[in-house]
Tab-separated table of C-alpha atoms and ligand atoms in Angstrom:
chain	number	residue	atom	x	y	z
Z	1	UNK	CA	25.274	-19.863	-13.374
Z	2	UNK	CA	22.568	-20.225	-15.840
Z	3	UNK	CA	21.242	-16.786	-17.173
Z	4	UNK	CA	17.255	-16.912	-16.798
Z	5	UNK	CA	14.916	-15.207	-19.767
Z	6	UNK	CA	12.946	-12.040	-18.906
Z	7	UNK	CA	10.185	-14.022	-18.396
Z	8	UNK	CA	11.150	-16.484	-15.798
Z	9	UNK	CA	12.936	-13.269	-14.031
Z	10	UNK	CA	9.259	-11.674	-13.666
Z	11	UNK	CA	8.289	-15.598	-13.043
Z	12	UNK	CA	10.491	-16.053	-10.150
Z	13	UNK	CA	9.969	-12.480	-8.622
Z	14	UNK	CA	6.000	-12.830	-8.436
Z	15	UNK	CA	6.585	-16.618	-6.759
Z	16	UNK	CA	9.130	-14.826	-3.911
Z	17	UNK	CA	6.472	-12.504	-3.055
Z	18	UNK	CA	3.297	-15.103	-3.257
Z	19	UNK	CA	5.592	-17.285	-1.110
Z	20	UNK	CA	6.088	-14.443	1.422
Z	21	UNK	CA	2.242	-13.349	1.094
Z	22	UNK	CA	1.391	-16.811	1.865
Z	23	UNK	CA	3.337	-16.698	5.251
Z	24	UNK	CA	2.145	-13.629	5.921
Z	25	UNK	CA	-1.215	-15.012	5.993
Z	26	UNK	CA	-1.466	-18.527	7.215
Z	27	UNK	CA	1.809	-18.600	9.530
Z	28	UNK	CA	2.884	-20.959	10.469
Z	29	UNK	CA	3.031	-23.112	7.709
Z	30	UNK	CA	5.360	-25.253	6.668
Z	31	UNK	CA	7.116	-25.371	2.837
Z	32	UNK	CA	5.331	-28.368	2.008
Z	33	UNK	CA	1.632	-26.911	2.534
Z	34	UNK	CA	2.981	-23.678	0.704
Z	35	UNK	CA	4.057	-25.512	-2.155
Z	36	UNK	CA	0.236	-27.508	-1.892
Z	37	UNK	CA	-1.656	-23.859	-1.239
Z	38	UNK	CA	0.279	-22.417	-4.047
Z	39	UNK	CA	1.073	-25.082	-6.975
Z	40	UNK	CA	4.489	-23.908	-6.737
Z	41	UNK	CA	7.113	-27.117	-7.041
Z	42	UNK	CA	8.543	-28.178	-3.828
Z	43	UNK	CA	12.485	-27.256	-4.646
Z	44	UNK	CA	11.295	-24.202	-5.750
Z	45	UNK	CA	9.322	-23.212	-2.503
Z	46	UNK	CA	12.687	-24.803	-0.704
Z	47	UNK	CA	14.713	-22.102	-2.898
Z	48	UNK	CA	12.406	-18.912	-2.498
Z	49	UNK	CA	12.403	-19.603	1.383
Z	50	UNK	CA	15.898	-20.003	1.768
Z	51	UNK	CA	15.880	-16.534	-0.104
Z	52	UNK	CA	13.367	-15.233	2.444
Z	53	UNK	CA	14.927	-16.556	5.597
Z	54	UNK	CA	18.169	-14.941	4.576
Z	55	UNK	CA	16.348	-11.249	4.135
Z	56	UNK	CA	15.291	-12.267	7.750
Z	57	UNK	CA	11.563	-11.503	6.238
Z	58	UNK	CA	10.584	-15.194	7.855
Z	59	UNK	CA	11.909	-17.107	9.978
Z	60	UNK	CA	11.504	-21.112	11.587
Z	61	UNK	CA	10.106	-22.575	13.988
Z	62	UNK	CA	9.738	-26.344	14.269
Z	63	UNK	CA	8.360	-28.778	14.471
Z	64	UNK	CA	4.840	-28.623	14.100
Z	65	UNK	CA	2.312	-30.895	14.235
Z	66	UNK	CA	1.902	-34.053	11.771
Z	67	UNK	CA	-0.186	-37.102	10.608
Z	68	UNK	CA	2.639	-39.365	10.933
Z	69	UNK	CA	6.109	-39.308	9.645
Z	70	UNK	CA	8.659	-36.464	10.520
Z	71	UNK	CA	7.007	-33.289	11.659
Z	72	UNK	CA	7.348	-30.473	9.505
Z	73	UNK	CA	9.894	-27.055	10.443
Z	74	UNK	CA	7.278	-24.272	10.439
Z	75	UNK	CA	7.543	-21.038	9.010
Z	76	UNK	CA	6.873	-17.338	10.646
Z	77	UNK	CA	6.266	-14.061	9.065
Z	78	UNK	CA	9.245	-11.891	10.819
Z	79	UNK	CA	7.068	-8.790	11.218
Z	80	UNK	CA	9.331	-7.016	13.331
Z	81	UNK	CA	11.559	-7.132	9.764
Z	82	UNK	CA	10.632	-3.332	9.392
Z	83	UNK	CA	8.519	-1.011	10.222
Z	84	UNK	CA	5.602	1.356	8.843
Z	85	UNK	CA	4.580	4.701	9.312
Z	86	UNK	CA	0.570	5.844	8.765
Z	87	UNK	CA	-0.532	9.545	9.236
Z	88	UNK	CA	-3.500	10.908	8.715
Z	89	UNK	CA	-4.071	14.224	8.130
Z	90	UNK	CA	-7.288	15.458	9.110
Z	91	UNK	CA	-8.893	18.980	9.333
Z	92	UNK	CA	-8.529	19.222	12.803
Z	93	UNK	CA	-6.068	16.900	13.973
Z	94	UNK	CA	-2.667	15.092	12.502
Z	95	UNK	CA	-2.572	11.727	14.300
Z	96	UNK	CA	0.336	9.381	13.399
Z	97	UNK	CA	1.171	5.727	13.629
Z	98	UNK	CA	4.185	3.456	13.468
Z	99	UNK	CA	3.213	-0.006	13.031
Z	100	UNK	CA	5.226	-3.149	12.824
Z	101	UNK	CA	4.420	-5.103	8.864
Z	102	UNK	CA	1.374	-6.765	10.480
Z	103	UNK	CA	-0.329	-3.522	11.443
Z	104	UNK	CA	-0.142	-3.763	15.141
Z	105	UNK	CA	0.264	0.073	16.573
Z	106	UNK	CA	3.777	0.276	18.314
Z	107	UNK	CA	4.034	4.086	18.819
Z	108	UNK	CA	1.380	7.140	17.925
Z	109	UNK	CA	1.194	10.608	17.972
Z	110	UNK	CA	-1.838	12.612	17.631
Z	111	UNK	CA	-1.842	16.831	17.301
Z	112	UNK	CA	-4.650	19.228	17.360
Z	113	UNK	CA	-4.750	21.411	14.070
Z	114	UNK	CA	-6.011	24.668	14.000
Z	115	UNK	CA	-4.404	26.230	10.707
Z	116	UNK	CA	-4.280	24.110	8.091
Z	117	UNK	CA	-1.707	25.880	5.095
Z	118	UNK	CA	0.704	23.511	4.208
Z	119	UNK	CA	3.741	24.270	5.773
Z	120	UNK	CA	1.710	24.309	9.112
Z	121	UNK	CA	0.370	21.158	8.888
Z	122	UNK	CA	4.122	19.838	6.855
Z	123	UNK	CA	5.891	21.209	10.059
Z	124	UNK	CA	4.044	18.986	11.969
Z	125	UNK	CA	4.145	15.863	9.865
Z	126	UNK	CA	7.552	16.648	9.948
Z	127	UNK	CA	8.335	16.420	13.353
Z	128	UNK	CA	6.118	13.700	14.204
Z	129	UNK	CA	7.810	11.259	11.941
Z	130	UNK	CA	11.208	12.941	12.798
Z	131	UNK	CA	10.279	11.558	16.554
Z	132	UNK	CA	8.340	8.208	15.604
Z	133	UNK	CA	11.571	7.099	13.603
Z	134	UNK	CA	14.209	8.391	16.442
Z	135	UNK	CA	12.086	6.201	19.089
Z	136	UNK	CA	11.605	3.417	16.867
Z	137	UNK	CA	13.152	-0.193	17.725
Z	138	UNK	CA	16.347	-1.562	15.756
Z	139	UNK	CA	15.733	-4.089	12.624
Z	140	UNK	CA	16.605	-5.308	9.686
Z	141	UNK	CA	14.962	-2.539	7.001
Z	142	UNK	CA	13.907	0.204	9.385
Z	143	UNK	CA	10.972	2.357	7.808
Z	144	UNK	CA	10.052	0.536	5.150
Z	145	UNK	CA	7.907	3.771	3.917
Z	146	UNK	CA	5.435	6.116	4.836
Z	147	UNK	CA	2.089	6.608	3.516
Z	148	UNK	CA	-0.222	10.006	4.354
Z	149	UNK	CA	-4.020	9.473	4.200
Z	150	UNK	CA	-5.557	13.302	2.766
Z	151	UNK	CA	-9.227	14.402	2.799
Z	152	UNK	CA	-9.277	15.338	-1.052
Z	153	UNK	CA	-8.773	14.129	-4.423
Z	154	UNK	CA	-5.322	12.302	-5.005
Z	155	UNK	CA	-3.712	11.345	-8.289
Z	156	UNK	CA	-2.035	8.707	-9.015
Z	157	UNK	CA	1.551	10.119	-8.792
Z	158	UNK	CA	0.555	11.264	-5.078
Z	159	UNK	CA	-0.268	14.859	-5.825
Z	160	UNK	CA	-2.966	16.572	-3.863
Z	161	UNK	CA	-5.142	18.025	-6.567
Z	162	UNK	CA	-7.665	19.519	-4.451
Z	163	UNK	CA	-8.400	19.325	-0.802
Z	164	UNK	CA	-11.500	21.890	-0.506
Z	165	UNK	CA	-11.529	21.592	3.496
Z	166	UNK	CA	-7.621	21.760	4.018
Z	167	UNK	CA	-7.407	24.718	1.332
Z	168	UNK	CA	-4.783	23.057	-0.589
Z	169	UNK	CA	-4.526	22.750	-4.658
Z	170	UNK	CA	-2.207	20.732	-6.565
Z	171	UNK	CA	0.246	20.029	-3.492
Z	172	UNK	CA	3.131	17.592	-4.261
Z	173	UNK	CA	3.098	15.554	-0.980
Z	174	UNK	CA	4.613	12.601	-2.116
Z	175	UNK	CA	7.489	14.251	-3.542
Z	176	UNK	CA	8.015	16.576	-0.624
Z	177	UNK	CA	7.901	13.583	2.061
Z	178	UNK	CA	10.469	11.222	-0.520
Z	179	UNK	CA	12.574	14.403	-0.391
Z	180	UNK	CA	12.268	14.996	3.123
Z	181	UNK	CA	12.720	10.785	4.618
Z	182	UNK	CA	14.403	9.275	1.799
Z	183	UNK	CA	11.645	6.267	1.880
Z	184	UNK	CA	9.252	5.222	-0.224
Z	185	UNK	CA	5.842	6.855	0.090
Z	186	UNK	CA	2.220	6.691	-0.670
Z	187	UNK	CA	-0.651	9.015	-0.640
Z	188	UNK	CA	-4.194	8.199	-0.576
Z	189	UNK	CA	-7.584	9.824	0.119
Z	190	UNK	CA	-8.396	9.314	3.529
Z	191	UNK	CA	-11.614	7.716	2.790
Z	192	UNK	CA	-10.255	4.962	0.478
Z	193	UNK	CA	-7.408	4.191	3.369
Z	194	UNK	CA	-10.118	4.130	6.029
Z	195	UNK	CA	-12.004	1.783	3.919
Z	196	UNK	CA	-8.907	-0.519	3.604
Z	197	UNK	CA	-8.343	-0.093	7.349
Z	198	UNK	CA	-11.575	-1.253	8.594
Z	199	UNK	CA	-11.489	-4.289	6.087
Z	200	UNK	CA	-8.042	-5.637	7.061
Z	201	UNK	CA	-7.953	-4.995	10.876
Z	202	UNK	CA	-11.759	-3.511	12.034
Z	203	UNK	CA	-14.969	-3.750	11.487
Z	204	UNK	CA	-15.414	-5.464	7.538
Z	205	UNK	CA	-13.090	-8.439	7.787
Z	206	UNK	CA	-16.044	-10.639	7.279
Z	207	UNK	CA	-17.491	-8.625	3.835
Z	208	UNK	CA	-17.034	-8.611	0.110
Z	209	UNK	CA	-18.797	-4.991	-0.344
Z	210	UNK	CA	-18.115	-2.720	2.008
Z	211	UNK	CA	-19.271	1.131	2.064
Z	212	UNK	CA	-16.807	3.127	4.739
Z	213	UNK	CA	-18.137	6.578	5.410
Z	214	UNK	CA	-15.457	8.669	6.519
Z	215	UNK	CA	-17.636	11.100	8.258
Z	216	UNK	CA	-15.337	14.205	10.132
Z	217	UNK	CA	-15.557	18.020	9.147
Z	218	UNK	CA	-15.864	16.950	5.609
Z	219	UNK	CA	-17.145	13.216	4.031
Z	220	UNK	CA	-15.528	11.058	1.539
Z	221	UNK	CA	-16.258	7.670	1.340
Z	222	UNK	CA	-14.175	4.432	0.713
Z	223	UNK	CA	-15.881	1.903	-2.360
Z	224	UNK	CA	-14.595	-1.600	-1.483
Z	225	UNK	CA	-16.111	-4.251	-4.308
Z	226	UNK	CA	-15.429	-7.730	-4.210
Z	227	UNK	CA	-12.909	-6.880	-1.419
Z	228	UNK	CA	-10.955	-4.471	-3.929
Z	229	UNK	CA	-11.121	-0.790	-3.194
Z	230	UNK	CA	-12.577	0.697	-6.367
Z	231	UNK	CA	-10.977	3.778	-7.169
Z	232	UNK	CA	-12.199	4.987	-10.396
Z	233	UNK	CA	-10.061	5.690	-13.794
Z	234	UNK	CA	-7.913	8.111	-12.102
Z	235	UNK	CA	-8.341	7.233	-8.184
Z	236	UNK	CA	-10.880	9.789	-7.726
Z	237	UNK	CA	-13.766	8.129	-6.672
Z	238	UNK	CA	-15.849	8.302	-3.558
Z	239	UNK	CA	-16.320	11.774	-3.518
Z	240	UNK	CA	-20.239	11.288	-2.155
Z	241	UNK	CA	-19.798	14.315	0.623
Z	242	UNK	CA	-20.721	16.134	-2.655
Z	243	UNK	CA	-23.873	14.568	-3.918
Z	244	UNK	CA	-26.505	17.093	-3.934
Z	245	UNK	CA	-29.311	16.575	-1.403
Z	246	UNK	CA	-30.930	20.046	-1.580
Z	247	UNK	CA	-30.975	21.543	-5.234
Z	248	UNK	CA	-31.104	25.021	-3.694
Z	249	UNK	CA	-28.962	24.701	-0.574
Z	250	UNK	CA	-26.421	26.034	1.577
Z	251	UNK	CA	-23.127	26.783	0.028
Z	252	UNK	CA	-20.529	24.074	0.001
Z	253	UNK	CA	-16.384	24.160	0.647
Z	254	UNK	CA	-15.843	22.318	-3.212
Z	255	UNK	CA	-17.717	25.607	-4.627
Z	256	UNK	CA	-21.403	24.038	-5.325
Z	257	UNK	CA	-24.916	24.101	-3.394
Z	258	UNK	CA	-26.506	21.742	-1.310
Z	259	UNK	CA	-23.751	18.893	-0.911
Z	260	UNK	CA	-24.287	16.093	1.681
Z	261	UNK	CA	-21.574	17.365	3.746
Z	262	UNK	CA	-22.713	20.148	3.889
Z	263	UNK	CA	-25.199	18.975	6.199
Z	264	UNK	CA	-24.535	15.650	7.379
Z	265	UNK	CA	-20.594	16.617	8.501
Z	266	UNK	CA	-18.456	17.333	11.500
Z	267	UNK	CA	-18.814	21.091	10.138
Z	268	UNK	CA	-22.374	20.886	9.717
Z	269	UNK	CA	-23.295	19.997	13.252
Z	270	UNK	CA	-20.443	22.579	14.834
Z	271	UNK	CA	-22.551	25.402	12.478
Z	272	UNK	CA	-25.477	24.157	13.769
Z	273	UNK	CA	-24.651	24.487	17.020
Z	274	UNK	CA	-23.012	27.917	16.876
Z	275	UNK	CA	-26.127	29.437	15.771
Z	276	UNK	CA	-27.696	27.462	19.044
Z	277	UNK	CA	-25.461	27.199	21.907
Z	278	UNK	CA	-21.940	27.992	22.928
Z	279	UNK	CA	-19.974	24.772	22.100
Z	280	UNK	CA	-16.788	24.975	20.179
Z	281	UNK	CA	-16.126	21.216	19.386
Z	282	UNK	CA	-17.818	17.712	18.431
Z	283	UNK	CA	-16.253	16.724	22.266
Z	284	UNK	CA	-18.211	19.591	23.844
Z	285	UNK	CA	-21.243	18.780	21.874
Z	286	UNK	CA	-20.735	15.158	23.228
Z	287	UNK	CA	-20.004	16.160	26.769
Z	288	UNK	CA	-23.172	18.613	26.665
Z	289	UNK	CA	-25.674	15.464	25.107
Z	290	UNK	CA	-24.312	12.846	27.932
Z	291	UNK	CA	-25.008	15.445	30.600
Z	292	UNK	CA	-28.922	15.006	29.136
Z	293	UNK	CA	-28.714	18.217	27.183
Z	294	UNK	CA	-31.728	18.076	25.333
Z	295	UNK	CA	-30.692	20.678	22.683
Z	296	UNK	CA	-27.049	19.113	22.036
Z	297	UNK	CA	-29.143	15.506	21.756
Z	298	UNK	CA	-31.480	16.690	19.236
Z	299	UNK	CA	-28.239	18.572	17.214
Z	300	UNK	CA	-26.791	14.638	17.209
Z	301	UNK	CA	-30.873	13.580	15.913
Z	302	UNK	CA	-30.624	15.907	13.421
Z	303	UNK	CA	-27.223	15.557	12.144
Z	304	UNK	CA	-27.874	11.532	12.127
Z	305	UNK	CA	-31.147	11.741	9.820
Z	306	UNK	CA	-29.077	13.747	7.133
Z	307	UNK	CA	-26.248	11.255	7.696
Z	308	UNK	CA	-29.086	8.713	7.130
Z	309	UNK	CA	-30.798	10.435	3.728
Z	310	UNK	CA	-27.127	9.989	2.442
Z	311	UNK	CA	-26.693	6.719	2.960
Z	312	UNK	CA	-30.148	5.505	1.207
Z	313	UNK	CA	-28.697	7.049	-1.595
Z	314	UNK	CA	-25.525	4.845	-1.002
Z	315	UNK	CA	-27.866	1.667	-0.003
Z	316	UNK	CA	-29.773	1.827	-2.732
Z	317	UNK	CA	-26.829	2.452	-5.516
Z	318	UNK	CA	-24.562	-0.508	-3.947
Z	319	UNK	CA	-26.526	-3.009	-2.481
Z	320	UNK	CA	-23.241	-3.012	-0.050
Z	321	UNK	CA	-23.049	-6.242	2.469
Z	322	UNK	CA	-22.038	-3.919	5.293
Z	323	UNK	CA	-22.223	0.074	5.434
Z	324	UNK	CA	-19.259	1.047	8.166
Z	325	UNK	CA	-19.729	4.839	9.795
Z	326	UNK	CA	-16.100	5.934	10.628
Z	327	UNK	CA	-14.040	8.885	11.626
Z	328	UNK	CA	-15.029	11.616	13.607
Z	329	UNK	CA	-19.046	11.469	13.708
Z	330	UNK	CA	-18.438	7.934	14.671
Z	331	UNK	CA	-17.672	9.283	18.472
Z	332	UNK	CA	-21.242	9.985	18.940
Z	333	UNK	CA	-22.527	6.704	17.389
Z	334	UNK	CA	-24.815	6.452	20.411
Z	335	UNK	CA	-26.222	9.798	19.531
Z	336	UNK	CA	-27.027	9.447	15.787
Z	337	UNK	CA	-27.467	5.844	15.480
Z	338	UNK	CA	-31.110	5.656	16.035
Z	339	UNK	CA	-31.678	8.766	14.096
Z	340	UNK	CA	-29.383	7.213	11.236
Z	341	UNK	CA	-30.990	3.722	11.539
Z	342	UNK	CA	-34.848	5.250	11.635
Z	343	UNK	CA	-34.136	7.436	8.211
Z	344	UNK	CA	-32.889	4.202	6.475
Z	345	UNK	CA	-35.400	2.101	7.619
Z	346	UNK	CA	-38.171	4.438	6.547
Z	347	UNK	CA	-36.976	5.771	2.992
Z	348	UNK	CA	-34.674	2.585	1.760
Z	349	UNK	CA	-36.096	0.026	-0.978
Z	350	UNK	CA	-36.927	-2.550	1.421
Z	351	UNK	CA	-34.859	-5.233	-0.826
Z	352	UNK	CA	-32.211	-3.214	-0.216
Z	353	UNK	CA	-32.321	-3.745	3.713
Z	354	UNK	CA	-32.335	-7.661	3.672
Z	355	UNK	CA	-28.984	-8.686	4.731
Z	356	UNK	CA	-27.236	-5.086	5.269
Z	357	UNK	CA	-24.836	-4.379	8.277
Z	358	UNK	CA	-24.738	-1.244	9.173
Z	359	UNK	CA	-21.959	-0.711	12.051
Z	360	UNK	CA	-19.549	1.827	13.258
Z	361	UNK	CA	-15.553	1.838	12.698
Z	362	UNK	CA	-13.954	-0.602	14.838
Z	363	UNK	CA	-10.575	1.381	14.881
Z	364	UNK	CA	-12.070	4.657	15.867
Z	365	UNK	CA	-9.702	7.322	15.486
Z	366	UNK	CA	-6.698	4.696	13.356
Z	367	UNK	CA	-8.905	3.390	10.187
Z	368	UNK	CA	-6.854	5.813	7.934
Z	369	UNK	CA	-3.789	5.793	9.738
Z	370	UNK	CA	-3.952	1.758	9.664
Z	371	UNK	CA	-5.002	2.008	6.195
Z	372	UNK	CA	-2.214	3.928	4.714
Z	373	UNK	CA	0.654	1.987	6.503
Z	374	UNK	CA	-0.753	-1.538	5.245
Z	375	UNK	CA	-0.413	0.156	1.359
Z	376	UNK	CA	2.528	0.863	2.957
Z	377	UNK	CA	3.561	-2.856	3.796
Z	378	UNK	CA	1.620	-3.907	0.556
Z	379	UNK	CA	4.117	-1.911	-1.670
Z	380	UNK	CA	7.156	-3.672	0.551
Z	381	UNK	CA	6.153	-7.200	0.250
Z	382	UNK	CA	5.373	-6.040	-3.710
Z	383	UNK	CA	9.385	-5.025	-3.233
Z	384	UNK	CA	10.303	-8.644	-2.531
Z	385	UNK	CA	9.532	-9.234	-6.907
Z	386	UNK	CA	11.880	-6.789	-7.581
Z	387	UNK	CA	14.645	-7.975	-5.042
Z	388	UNK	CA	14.368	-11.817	-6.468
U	401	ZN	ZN1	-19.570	20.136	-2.121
């Protein structure tokens, strides 16, 4: 057998994976519109498929419609090859997914959290991935990793630097979960996996620049530019929960005054309410406003124009096609919209509101757990140039 240079190794691996991206995306399609969609020479698409089909990643079907002349055997994306697992770890909840490689949900589990030290909430993890693998269906590669979603500042290596609401500094979560499954993993900030979430599979399939608030007991938000997620030099971008809005405001989780969270949040609107009425949770609060409560209804008002000052800020910095509103806040979207919607209209540049979408998460509760798992699947297919 011929011996192939370094550089038609890295060659050959990129073309397996673009060939399997390709399928992924446009299924069914048959090798002769791959090799036209992709420049790649017909005996090599022939080759790289014949690779693919025998890693049962794809598989055929046939034959498809043609012009004339023989019909064409089509080609599927097998995405029952493997599965992926998605958590999200929240401040009040751990919700899990396990999702087949094209992001459809196949099993969940979703847990109430009300201490949040690390081996609480690793316990937990823990066992729900313990379960979601034991009840997961036979195939070829099994879990083909697991990524975590985290409300706080990740590194690149998958360390938790700082996660102000969750109490955690420098936590080695990626490490600890490789140890613990044996599978590749992947750690993101919540916000930036939400983001990715609603663009693949909710609400901003259609847009190039989308703004995802993750709005719960804290807020991060999710940069997506030119359909990239921009994550700063070191991943740490997004971190608008702590933009000042009030120079000599209330005290903040991250140490500082007067942060947007620190009125606009989750938290914010269960302080507010403590002070005001006996409630103990956002689905109290929500229960109280669609039973006409007049004071839980103007909480929602009131927590909606702060969400909206924020977002001006974030309008007029971007100029984003679509702003999405997503995690927890996003339950009472019929309770803050107007409020949020009336604040923008009134303070944004008006150029800025031409053309802007504003809309809620599609996913609800799963933007960061759907996020996660397609880096998850991402980092797979990515696999397929080292396996060629
Ligand atoms: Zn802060």
């Amino acid at each position: 057998m011929e011996t192939m240079s370094w550089n038609q190794q890295i060659v050959k691996k990129n073309n397996k994976a673009l060939v399997l991206q390709l399928i992924m995306e446009k299924e069914p399609i048959s090798r002769a519109d791959i090799s036209q969609v992709s420049g790649l020479h017909k005996t090599t698409v022939s080759s790289l498929v014949n690779e693919l089909l025998n890693e049962e990643l794809i598989y055929e079907s046939g034959p498809g419609e043609s012009s004339g002349g023989r019909r064409p055997v089509l080609l599927h994306f097998n995405k029952v090859a493997g599965y992926a697992i998605g958590i999200d770890i929240g401040v009040n909840y751990v919700l899990s997914v396990l999702t087949d490689l094209k992001g459809n949900i196949v099993n969940q589990k979703n847990q109430p959290v009300n201490q949040t030290t690390y081996s609480s909430i690793m316990n937990i993890v823990e066992s729900m991935v313990q379960s979601l693998m034991d009840e997961m269906p036979a195939s070829r590669y099994g879990i083909v990793g697991i990524g975590a979603g985290v409300p706080g500042i990740v590194n690149k290596e998958g360390t938790v630097l700082l996660a102000p609401n969750l109490g955690w500094n420098n936590i080695q979560l990626k490490t600890d979960l490789e140890t613990l499954f044996k599978v590749p993993v992947m750690i993101e900030n919540e916000a930036n996996a939400g983001a990715i979430g609603e663009q693949q599979f909710g609400a901003g399939q259609d847009f190039q620049n989308i703004i995802y608030i993750s709005a719960g007991i804290g807020i991060g938000v999710g940069i997506i530019l030119n359909k990239e997620l921009y994550q700063g030099k070191n991943g740490f971008s997004g971190e608008m929960g702590h933009m000042i809005i009030d120079l000599n405001g209330k005290r903040c989780n991250c140490g500082s005054r007067g942060c947007w969270e620190a009125y606009a949040s989750e938290y914010a609107l269960l302080e507010m309410a403590g002070k005001d009425m006996d409630s103990d949770s956002l689905e109290s609060l929500l229960k109280l406003a669609e039973n006409r409560d007049e004071n839980a209804q103007n909480l929602f008002e009131k927590i909606g124009d702060y969400l909206g000052y924020g977002i001006n800020n974030i309008i007029n910095t971007f100029n984003p096609d679509q702003v999405i509103i997503g995690n927890r806040l996003a339950l009472a979207k019929e309770w803050i919209e107007p409020s949020v919607r009336k604040t923008i209209e009134t303070h944004t540049l008006s150029h800025h509101q031409k053309e802007l979408h504003l809309d809620f998460s599609k996913l609800g509760k799963y933007s960061t757990a759907l996020g996660v798992s397609a880096f998850v699947v991402e980092n797979f297919i990515k696999q397929e140039e080292k396996t060629a």
